[in-house]
XYZ file of C-alpha atoms in Angstrom:
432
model
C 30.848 -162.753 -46.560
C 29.816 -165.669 -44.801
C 28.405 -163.671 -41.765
C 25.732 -161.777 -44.524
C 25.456 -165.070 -46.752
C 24.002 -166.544 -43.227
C 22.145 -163.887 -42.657
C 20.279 -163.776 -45.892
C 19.823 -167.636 -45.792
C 18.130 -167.528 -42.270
C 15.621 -164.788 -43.856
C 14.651 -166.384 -46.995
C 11.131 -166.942 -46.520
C 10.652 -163.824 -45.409
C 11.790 -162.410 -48.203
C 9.906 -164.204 -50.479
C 6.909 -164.161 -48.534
C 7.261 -160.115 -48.438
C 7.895 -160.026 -52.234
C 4.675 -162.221 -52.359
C 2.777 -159.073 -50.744
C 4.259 -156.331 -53.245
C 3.517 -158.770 -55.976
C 0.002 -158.837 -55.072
C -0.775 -154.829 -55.343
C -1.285 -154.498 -59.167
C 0.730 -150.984 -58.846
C 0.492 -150.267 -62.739
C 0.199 -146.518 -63.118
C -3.579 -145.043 -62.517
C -5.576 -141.797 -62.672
C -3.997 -139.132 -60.932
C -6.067 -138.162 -57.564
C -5.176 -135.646 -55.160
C -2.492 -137.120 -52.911
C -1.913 -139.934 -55.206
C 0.017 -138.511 -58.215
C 0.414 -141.716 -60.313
C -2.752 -143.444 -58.836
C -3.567 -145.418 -55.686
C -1.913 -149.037 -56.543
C 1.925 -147.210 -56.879
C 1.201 -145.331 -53.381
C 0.003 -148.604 -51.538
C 2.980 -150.331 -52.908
C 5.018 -147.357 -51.253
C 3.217 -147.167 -47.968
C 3.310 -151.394 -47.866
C 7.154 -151.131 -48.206
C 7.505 -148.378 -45.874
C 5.835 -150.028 -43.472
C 7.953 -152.359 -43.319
C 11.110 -150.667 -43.521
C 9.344 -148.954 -40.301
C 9.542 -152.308 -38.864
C 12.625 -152.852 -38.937
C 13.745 -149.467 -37.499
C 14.673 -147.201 -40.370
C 13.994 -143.811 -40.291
C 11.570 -143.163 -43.294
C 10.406 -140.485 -45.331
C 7.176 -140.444 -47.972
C 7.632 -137.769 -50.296
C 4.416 -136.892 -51.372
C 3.594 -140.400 -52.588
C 5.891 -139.751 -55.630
C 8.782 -141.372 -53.885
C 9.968 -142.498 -50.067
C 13.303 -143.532 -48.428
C 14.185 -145.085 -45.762
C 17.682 -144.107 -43.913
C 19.201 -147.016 -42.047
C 21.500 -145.263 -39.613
C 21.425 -142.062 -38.152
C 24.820 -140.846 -40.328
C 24.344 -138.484 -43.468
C 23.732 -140.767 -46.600
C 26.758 -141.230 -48.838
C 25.306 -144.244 -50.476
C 21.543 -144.346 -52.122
C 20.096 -147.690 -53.720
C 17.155 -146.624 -56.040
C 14.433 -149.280 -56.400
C 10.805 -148.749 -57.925
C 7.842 -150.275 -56.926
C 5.684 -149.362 -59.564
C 5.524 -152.049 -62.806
C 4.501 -152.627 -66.464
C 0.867 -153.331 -67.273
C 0.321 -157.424 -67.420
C -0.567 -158.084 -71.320
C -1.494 -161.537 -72.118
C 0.009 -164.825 -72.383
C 0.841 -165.461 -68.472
C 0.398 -169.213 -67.336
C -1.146 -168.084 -63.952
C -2.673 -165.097 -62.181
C 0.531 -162.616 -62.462
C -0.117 -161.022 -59.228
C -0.143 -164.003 -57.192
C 3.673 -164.805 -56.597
C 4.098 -168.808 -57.966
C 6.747 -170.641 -56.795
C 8.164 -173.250 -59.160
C 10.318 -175.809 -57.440
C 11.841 -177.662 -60.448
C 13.391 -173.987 -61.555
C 13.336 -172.302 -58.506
C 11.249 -169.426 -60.268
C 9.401 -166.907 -58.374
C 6.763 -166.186 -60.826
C 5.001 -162.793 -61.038
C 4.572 -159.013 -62.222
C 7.598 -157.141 -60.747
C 9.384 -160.233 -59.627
C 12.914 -158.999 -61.445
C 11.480 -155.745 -62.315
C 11.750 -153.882 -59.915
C 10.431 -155.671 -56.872
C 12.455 -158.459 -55.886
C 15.540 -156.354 -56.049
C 13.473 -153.988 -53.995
C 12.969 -156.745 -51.371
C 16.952 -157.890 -51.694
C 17.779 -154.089 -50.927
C 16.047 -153.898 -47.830
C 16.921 -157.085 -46.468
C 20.592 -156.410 -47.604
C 20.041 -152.810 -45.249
C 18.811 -155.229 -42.517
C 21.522 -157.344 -42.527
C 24.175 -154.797 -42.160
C 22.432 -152.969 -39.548
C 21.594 -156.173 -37.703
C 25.138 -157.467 -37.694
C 26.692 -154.835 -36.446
C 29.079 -153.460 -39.159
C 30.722 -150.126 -38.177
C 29.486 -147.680 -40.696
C 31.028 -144.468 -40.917
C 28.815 -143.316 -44.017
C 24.677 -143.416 -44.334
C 23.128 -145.391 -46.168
C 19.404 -144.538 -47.562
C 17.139 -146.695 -49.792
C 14.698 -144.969 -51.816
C 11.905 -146.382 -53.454
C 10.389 -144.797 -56.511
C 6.839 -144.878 -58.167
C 7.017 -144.140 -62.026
C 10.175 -145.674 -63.487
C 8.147 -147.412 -65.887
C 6.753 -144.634 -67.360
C 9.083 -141.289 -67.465
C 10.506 -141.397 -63.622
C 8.726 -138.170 -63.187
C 9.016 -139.671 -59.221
C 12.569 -139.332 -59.216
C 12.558 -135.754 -60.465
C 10.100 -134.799 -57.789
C 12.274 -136.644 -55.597
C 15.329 -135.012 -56.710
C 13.594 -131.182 -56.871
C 12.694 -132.120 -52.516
C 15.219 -133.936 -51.477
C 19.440 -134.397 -52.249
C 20.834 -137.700 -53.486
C 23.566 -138.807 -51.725
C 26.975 -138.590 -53.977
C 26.875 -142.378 -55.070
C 23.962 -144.105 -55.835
C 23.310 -147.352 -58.015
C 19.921 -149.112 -58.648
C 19.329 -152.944 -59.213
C 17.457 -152.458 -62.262
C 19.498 -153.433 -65.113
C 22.069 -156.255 -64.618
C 25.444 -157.484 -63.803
C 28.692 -156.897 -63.303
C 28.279 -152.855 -63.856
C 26.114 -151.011 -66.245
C 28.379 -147.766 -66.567
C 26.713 -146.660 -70.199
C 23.279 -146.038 -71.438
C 22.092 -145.042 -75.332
C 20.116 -141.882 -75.563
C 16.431 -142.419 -75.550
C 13.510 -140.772 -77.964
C 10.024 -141.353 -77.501
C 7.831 -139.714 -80.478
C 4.241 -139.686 -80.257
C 2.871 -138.705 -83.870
C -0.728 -138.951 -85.524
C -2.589 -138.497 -88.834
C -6.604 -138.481 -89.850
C -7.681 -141.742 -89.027
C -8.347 -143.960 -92.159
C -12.140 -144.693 -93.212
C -13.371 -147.637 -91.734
C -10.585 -148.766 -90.308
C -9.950 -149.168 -86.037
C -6.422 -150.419 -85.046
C -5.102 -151.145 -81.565
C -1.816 -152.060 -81.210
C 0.407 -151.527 -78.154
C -0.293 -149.943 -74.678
C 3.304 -148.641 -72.942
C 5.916 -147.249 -75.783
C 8.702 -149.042 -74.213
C 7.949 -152.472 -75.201
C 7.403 -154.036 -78.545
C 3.872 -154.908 -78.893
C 2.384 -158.609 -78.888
C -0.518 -158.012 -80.394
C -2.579 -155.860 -82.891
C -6.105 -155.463 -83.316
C -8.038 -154.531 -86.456
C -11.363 -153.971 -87.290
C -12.440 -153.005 -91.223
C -15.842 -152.194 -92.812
C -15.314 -154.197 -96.138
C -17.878 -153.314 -99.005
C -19.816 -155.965 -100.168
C -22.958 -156.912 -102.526
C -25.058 -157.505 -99.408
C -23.533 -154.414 -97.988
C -20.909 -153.357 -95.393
C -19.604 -156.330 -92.980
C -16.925 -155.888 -90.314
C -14.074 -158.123 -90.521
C -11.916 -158.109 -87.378
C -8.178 -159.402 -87.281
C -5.709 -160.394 -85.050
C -2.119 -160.437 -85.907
C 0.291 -162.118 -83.256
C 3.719 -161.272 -82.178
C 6.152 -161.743 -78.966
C 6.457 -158.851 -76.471
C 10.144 -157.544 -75.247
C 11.484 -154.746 -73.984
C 11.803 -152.042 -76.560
C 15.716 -151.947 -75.973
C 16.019 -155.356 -77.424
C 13.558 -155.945 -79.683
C 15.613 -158.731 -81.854
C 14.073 -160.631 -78.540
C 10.182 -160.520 -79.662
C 8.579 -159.883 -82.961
C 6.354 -156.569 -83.339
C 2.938 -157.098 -84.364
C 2.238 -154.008 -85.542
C 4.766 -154.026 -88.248
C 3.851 -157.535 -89.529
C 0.538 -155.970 -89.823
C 1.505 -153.237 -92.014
C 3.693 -155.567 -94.077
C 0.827 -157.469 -95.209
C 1.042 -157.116 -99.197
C -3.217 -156.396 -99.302
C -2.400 -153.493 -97.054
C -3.525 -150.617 -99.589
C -4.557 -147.833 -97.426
C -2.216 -144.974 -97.598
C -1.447 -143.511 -94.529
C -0.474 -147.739 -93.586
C 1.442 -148.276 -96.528
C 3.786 -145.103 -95.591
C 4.135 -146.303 -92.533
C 5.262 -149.822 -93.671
C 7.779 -147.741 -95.542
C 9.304 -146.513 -92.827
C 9.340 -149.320 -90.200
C 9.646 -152.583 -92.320
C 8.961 -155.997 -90.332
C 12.581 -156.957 -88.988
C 14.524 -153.945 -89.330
C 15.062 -153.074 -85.790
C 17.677 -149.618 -86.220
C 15.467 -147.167 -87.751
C 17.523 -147.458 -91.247
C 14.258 -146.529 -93.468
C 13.916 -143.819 -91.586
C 17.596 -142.015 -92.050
C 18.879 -143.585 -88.970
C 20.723 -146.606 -88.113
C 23.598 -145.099 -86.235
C 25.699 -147.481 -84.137
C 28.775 -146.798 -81.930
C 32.139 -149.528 -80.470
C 31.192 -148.848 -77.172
C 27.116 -149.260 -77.343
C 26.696 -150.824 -80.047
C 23.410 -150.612 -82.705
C 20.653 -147.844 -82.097
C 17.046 -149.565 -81.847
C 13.760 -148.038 -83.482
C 10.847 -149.691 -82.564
C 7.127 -148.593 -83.519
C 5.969 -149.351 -80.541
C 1.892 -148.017 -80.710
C -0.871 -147.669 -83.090
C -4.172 -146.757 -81.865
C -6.731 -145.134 -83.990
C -8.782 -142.775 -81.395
C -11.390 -139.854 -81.734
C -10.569 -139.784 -85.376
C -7.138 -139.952 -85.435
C -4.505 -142.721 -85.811
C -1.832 -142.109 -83.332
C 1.102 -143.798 -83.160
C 4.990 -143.702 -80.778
C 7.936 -145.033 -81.737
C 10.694 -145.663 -78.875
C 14.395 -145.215 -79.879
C 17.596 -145.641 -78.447
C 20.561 -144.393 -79.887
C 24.051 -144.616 -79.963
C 27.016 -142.433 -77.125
C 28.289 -140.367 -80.054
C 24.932 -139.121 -80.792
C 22.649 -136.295 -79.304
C 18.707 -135.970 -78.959
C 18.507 -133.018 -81.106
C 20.239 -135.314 -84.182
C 17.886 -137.895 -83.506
C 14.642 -136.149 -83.264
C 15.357 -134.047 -86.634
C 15.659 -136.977 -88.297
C 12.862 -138.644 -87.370
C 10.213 -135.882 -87.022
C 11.300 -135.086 -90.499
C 10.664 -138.503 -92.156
C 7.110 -138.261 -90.299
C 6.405 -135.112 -91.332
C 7.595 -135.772 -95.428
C 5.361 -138.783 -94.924
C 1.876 -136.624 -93.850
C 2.308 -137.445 -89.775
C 1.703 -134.646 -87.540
C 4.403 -134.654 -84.673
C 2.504 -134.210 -81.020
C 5.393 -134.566 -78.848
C 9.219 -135.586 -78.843
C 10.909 -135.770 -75.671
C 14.297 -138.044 -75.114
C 17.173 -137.520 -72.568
C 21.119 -137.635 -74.200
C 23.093 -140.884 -73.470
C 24.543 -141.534 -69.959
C 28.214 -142.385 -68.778
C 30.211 -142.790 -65.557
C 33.774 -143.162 -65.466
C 34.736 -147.112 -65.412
C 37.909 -146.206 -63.570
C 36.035 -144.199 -60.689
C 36.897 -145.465 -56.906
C 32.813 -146.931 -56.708
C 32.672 -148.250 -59.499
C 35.560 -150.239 -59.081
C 34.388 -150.917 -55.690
C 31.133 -152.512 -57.027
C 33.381 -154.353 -59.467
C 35.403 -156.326 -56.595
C 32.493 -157.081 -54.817
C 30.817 -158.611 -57.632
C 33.984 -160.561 -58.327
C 33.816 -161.362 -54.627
C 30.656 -162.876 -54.123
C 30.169 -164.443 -57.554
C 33.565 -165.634 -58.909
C 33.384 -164.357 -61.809
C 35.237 -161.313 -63.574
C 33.710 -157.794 -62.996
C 33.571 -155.729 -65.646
C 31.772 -152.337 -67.090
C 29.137 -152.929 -69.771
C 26.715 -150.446 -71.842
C 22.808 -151.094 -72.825
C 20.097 -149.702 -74.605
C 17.610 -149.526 -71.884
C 17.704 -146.578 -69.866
C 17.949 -147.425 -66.007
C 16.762 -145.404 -63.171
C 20.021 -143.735 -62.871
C 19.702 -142.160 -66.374
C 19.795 -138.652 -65.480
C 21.779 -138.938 -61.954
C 25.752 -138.233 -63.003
C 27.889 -140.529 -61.585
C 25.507 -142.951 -60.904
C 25.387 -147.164 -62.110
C 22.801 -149.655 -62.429
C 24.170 -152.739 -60.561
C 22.546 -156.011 -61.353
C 19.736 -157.288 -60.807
C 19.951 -160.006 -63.744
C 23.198 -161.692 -64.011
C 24.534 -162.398 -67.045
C 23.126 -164.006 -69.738
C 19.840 -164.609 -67.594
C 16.262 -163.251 -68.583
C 13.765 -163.223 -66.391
C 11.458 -162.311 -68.923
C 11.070 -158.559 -67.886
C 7.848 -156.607 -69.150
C 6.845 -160.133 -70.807
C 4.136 -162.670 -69.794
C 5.323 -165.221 -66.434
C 8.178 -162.221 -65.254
C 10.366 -164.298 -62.538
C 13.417 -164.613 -60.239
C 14.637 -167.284 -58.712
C 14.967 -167.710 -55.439
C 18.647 -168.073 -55.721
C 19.590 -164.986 -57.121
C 17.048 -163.233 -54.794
C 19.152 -164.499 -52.074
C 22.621 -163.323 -54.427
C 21.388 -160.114 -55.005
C 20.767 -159.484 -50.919
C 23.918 -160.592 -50.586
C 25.923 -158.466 -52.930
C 24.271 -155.593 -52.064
C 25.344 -156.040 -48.604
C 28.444 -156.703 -49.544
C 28.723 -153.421 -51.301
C 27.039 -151.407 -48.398
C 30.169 -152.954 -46.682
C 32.925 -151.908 -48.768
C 31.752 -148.156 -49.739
C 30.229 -147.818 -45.967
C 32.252 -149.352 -43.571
């Protein structure tokens, strides 16, 4: 332990002065172009990391620009750490410029899009890979890093990935948090629409996944003199969409105004009332023990070539399945006068608590930290969703929020450093 803790300590500004690069390539999802399947900002992000995963003499491997890896020993991989370098659109309400990396030294924050999420755990995985191939342990499994490209928005990267390449038999990603995230809800994402009302332009909401901050509206209001626009803003706080008790959604405090009189708004406002967060008014509201409440969150509203289209993001409940969940909901919509243009979800996730790497992962977080190990389950789906057997494994400890998809995103440097650290550590004990 102390051999890596050095290690990491003596690289520090490197680190943060490499996570200070990745910060700056705005690597939100683009057009796709021939050779760059989810735009050019994800694919420089890929090739910058690459690069330097070149550097420090791994064997790497770009697959198609969807996703790369980088193998640090010559040995067949047993062990995979999944990382994405792609990231949420910025929004509003940041402090500073989010893609320069701000350092704060009264907090220690590293301030910036993709500091937490994913690409300071990114950084800590590669400089965890360095450490144990630069100190010499004597690994008698491979170890490969792979670095994805469209985690935010529906990890068709990883499938890609997965259809051209094999994933080595364990694999966790740093994309959720600490000790072990062994369970994940089921996730919906609905995309309906309707005839747009008469004089009426929303917009409200640009990813599904996170509750939206803001909503715009624009009305042509009759009057003596004649028509006049009236525009609107209504306010709320952003959050991820799995835990949306931690913002407030604009878009439903819109349509819970009590002058809101046009119908296809007023059957929305039926269905998703301001503050109910588990989908109750719309036949749902299913909760488990182990998982807890299912979240519904109506997440876009955008009125567009003469339609109002909306998507909801759900997350439901272990004991339930996708096909459950989307006939309930695609009914309500459809008794209410919404047209249903696409429903796609994946069934909750679960690896075995008692398995040999998972426990593993559990001593070496009681290890390093101190602190008890222990399995948890979340509603947001990490990038080990769909991989069986696999874990997300940190990178927020608990009961720390570094403000992920929200305005002034951060990690401090601290935990940068703890996360190298206990990633190494783990390389260690399911390597060595």
């Amino acid at each position: 332990m102390s051999r890596i803790r050095d290690y990491i300590e003596a690289h520090k500004q490197e680190m943060i002065d490499f996570l200070a690069e990745l910060v700056a390539i705005p690597s939100v999802q683009g057009e796709e172009e021939q050779g760059f399947p989810f735009g050019r900002m994800p694919a420089k992000a890929l090739e910058t990391m690459l690069k330097k995963c070149e550097e420090f003499g791994f064997a790497v491997d770009n697959v198609e620009n969807y996703a790369g890896s980088a193998d640090i020993n010559g040995l067949v991989p047993q062990l995979a750490v999944l990382t994405h370098l792609d990231v949420v659109p910025v929004g509003t309400g940041w402090t500073t410029d989010p893609y320069v990396l701000r350092y704060e030294p009264d907090t220690d924050k590293l301030v910036g899009r993709g500091a937490i999420d994913d690409k300071g755990p990114a950084v800590a995985a590669l400089f965890a890979a360095r450490a144990v191939r630069e100190l010499g342990f004597p690994l008698k499994k491979g170890i490969r890093l792979i670095f994805g490209t469209n985690e935010e928005n529906g990890s068709a990267d990883l499938a890609y990935y997965r259809k051209n390449r094999d994933l080595p038999p364990m694999v966790f990603t740093p994309d959720g948090e600490y000790p072990v995230i062994n369970a994940e809800k089921g996730m919906l994402r609905v995309y309906f629409s309707t005839a747009a009302p008469e004089n009426v332009e929303i917009q409200a909401g640009t990813v599904i996944n996170a509750v939206p901050s803001c909503c715009k509206v624009q009305m042509l209001v009759a009057e003596k003199a004649g028509p006049k626009s009236v525009f609107g803003t209504v306010e709320g706080r952003s959050a991820h969409a799995s835990t949306p008790e931690k913002g407030e959604n604009a878009i439903t405090k819109f349509l819970s105004d009590e002058n809101n009189n046009i119908p296809a708004l007023k059957r929305l406002s039926e269905l998703f009332p301001h503050g109910e967060l588990n989908g109750r008014s719309c036949g749902l509201g299913f909760r488990d023990d182990k998982s807890g409440d299912m979240t519904c969150v109506l997440s876009m509203l955008n009125t567009e070539n003469g339609r109002l289209c909306g998507g909801i993001d759900i997350r439901f409940p272990l004991d339930r399945t996708k096909a459950e969940i989307s006939g309930i909901i695609c009914g309500k919509l459809r008794e209410s006068g919404f047209d249903i243009d696409s429903c796609e979800g994946v069934e909750p996730h679960c690896t075995d608590e008692n398995s040999e790497f998972v426990q593993a992962l559990l001593r070496v977080y009681e290890r390093v930290t101190g602190d008890k190990g222990s399995c948890i389950a979340i509603g947001g789906g990490t990038y080990v969703h769909e991989i069986e057997g696999g874990v997300a494994f940190g990178a927020e400890f608990p009961n720390e929020d570094g403000h992920m998809h929200c305005p002034d995103e951060f990690i401090t440097v601290s935990n940068l450093m703890k996360n190298a650290e206990i990633m190494a550590e783990a390389m260690v004990e399911l390597c060595c």
